[in-house]
Coordinates of C-alpha atoms and ligand atoms in Angstrom, one line a residue:
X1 CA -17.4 -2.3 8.2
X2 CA -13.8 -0.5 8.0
X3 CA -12.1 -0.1 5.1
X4 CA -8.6 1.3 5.0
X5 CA -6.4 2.7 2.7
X6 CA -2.9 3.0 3.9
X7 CA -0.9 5.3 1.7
X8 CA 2.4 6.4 1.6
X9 CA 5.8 6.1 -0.2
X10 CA 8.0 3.0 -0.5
X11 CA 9.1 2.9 3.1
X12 CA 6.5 4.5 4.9
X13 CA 5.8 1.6 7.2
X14 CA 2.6 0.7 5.6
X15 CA 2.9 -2.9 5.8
X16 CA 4.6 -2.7 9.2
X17 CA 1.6 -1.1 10.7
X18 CA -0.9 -3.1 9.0
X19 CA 0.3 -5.7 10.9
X20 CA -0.8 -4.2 13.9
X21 CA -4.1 -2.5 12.5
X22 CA -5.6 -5.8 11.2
X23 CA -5.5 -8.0 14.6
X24 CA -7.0 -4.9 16.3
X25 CA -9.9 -4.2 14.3
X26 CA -10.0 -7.7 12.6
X27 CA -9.3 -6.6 9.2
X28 CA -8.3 -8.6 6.0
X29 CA -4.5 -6.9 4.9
X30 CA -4.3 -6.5 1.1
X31 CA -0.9 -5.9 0.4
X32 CA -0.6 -5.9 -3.7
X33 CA 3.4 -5.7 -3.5
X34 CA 2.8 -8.8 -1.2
X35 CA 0.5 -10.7 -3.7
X36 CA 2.9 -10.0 -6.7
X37 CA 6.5 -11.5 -4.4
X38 CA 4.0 -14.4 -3.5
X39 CA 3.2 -14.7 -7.2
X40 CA 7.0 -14.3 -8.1
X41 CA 8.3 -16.8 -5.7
X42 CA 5.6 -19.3 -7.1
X43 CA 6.8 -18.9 -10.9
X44 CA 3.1 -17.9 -11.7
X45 CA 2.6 -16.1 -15.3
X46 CA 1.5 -13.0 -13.2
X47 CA 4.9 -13.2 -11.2
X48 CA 6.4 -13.6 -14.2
X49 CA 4.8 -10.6 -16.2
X50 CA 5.4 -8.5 -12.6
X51 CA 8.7 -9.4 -11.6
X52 CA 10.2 -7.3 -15.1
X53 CA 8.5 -3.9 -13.6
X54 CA 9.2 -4.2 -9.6
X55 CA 12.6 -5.2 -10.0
X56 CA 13.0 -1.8 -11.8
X57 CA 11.1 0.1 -8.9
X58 CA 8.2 0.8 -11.9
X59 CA 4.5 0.2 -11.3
X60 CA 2.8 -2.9 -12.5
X61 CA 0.3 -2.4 -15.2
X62 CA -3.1 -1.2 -13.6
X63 CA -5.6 -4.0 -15.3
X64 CA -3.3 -6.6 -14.0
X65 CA -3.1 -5.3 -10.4
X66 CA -6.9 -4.4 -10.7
X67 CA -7.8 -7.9 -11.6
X68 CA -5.8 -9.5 -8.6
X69 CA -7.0 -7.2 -5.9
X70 CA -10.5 -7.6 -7.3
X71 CA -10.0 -12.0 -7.1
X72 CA -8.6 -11.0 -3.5
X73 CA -11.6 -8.9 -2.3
X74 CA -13.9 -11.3 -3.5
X75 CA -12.0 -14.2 -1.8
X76 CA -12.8 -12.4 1.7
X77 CA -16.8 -12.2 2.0
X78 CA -16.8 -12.5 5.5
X79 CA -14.4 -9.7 7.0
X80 CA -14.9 -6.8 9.2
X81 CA -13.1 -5.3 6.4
X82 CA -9.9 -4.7 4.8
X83 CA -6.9 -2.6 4.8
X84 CA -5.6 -2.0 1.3
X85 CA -1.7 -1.5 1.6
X86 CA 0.2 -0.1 -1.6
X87 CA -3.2 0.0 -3.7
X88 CA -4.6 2.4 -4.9
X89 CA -1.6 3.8 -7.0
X90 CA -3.1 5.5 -9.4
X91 CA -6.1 7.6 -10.4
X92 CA -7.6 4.5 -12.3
X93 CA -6.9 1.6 -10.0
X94 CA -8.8 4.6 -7.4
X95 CA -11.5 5.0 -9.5
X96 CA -12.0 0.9 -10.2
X97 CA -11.7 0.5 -6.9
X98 CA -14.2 3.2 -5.8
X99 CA -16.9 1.4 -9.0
X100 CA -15.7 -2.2 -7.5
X101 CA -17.0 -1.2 -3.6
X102 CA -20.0 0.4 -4.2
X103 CA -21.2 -2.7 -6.5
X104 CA -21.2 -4.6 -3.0
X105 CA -22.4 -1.8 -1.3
X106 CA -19.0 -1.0 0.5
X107 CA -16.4 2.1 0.4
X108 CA -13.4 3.0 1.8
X109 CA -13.9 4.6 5.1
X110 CA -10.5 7.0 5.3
X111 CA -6.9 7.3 3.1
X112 CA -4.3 7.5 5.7
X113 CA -0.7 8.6 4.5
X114 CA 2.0 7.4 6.7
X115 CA 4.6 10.6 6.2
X116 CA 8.4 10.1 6.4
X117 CA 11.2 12.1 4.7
X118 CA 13.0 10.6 1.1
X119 CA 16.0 10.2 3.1
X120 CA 14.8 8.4 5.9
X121 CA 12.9 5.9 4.0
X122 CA 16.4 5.8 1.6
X123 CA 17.7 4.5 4.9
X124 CA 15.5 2.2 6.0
X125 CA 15.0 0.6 2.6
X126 CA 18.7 -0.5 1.7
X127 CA 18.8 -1.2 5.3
X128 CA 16.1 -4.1 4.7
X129 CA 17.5 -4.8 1.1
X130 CA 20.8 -6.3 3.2
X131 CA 18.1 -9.2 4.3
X132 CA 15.2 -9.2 2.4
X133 CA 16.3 -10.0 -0.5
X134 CA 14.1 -7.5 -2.7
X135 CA 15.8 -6.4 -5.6
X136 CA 14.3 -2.9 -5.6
X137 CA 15.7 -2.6 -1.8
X138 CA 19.1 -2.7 -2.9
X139 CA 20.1 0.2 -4.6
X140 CA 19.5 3.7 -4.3
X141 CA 18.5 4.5 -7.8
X142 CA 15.9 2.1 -7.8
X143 CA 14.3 3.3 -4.8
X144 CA 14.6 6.7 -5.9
X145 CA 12.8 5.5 -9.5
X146 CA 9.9 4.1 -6.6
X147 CA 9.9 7.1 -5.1
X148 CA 9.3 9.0 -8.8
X149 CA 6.5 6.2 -9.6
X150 CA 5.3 7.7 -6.5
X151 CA 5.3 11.4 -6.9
X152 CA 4.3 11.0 -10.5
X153 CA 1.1 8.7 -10.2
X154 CA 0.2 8.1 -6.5
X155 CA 0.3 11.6 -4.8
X156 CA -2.7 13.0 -7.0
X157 CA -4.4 10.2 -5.1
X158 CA -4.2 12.9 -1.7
X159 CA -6.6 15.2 -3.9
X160 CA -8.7 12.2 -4.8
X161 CA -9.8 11.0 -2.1
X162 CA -9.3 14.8 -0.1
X163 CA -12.7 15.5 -2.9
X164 CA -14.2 12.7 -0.3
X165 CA -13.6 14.2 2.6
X166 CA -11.7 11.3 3.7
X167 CA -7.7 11.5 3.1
X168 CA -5.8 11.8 6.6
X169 CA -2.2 12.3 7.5
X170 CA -0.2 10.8 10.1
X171 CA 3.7 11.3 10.9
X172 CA 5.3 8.1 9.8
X173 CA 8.7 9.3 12.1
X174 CA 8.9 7.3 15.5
X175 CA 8.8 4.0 17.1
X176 CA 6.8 1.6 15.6
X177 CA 4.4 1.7 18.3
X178 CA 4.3 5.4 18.1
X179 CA 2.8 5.2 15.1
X180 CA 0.3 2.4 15.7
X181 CA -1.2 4.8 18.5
X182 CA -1.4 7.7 16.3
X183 CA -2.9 5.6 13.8
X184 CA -5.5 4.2 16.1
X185 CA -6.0 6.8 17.9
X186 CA -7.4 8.6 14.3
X187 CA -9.1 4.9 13.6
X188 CA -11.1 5.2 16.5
X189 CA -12.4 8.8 15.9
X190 CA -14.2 7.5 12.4
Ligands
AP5_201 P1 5.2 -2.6 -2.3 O1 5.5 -4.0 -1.8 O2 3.9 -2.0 -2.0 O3 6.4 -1.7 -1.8 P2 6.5 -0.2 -1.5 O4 5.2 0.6 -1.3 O5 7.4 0.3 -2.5 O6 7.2 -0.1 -0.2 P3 7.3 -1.1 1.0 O7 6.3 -2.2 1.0 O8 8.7 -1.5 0.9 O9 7.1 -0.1 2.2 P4 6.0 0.0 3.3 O10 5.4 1.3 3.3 O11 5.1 -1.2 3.4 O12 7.0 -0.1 4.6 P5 7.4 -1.3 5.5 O13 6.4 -1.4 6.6 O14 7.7 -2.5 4.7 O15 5.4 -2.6 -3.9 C1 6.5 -3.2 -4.5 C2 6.3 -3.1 -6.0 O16 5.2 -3.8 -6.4 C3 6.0 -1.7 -6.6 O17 7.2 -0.9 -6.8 C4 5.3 -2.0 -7.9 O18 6.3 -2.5 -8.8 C5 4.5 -3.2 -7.5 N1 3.2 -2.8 -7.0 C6 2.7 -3.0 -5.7 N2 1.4 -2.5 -5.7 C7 1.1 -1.9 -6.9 C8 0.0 -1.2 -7.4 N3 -1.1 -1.0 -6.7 N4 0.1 -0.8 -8.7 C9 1.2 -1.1 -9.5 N5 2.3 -1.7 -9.0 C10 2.2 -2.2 -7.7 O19 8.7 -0.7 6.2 C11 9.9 -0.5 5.4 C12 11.1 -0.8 6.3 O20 11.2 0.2 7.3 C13 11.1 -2.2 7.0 O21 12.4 -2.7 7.1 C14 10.5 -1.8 8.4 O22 11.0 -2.7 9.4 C15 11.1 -0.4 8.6 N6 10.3 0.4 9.5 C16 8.9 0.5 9.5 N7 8.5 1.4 10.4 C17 9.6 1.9 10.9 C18 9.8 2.9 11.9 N8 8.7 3.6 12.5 N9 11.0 3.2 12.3 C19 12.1 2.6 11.7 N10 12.0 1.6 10.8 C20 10.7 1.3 10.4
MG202 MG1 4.9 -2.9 2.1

């Protein structure tokens, strides 16, 4: 079994790439941003509670987004494994994940950061906020309070899982399929 983290800053092409990296290694892709638009669009209580904090660019509360990637996990028995794409973001959802795993006698196999600069991903975010009609896409100090969320409570996650022996970094500049090969390329050496 695989599991992946994919880690990075808003931006960083996590979810581009996981679109690749789950059809070659036949993963399950756990995107929590994803879950929480799907629960938005649907009107759900959850979208509801969520919608206030990612339209700001501010995390969702960790027991919520624990309790939904947990129902998700546990929806997926059968998988190779699964790459988990904007969660962990903090030291608690890390450590509840870690607990959650090793009850089913799973872990996460590697962390791998995607790295871009602030202004790149600046860039490449309000480009997609002209179309994608994310709220948090569409103006700069929004996606500059993201990228504090970030610095704040996801980058001690490097150190985290560095303790394990298993955080990786890959540069997130280049083509897309650049990045896919460096990414499998340090898949396949696990
Ligand atoms: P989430 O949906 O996870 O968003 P994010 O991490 O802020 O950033 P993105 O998903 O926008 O970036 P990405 O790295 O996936 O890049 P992508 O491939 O899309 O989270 C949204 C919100 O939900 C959070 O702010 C928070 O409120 C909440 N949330 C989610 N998870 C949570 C958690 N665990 N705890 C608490 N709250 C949580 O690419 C970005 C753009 O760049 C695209 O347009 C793409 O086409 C383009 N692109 C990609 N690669 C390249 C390339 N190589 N060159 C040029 N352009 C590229
Ligand atoms: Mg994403």
């Amino acid at each position: 079994m695989i599991n992946l983290v994919l880690f990075g800053k808003p931006g960083a092409g996590k979810g581009t790439q996981a679109t690749f990296l789950k059809e070659q290694y036949k993963l399950v892709h756990i995107s929590t941003g994803d879950l929480f638009r799907n629960n938005i669009k649907n009107k759900t209580s959850l979208g509801l509670l969520a919608k206030s904090f990612i339209d700001q660019g501010d995390l969702v509360p960790d027991r919520v987004t624990i309790d939904m990637l947990k129902t998700e996990v546990d929806q997926n028995p059968q998988t190779n494994g699964f790459i988990f794409d904007g969660f962990p973001r903090t030291e608690a959802q890390a450590g509840a994940l870690d607990t959650f795993l090793n009850e089913k006698q799973m872990e996460i196999s590697a962390t791998i950061a995607l790295e871009a600069a602030d202004d790149i991903l600046v860039e490449r975010l309000l480009e997609r906020g002209k179309s994608s009609g994310r709220i948090d896409d569409q103006d700069e100090d929004k996606i500059r309070n993201r990228f504090e969320e970030y610095n704040q409570k996801t980058a001690p996650l490097r150190d985290f899982y560095a303790k394990q022996n298993k955080f990786h970094s890959v540069n997130g500049i280049g083509t897309i399929d650049e990045i896919t090969n460096r990414l499998t390329r340090l898949i396949n050496t696990l």
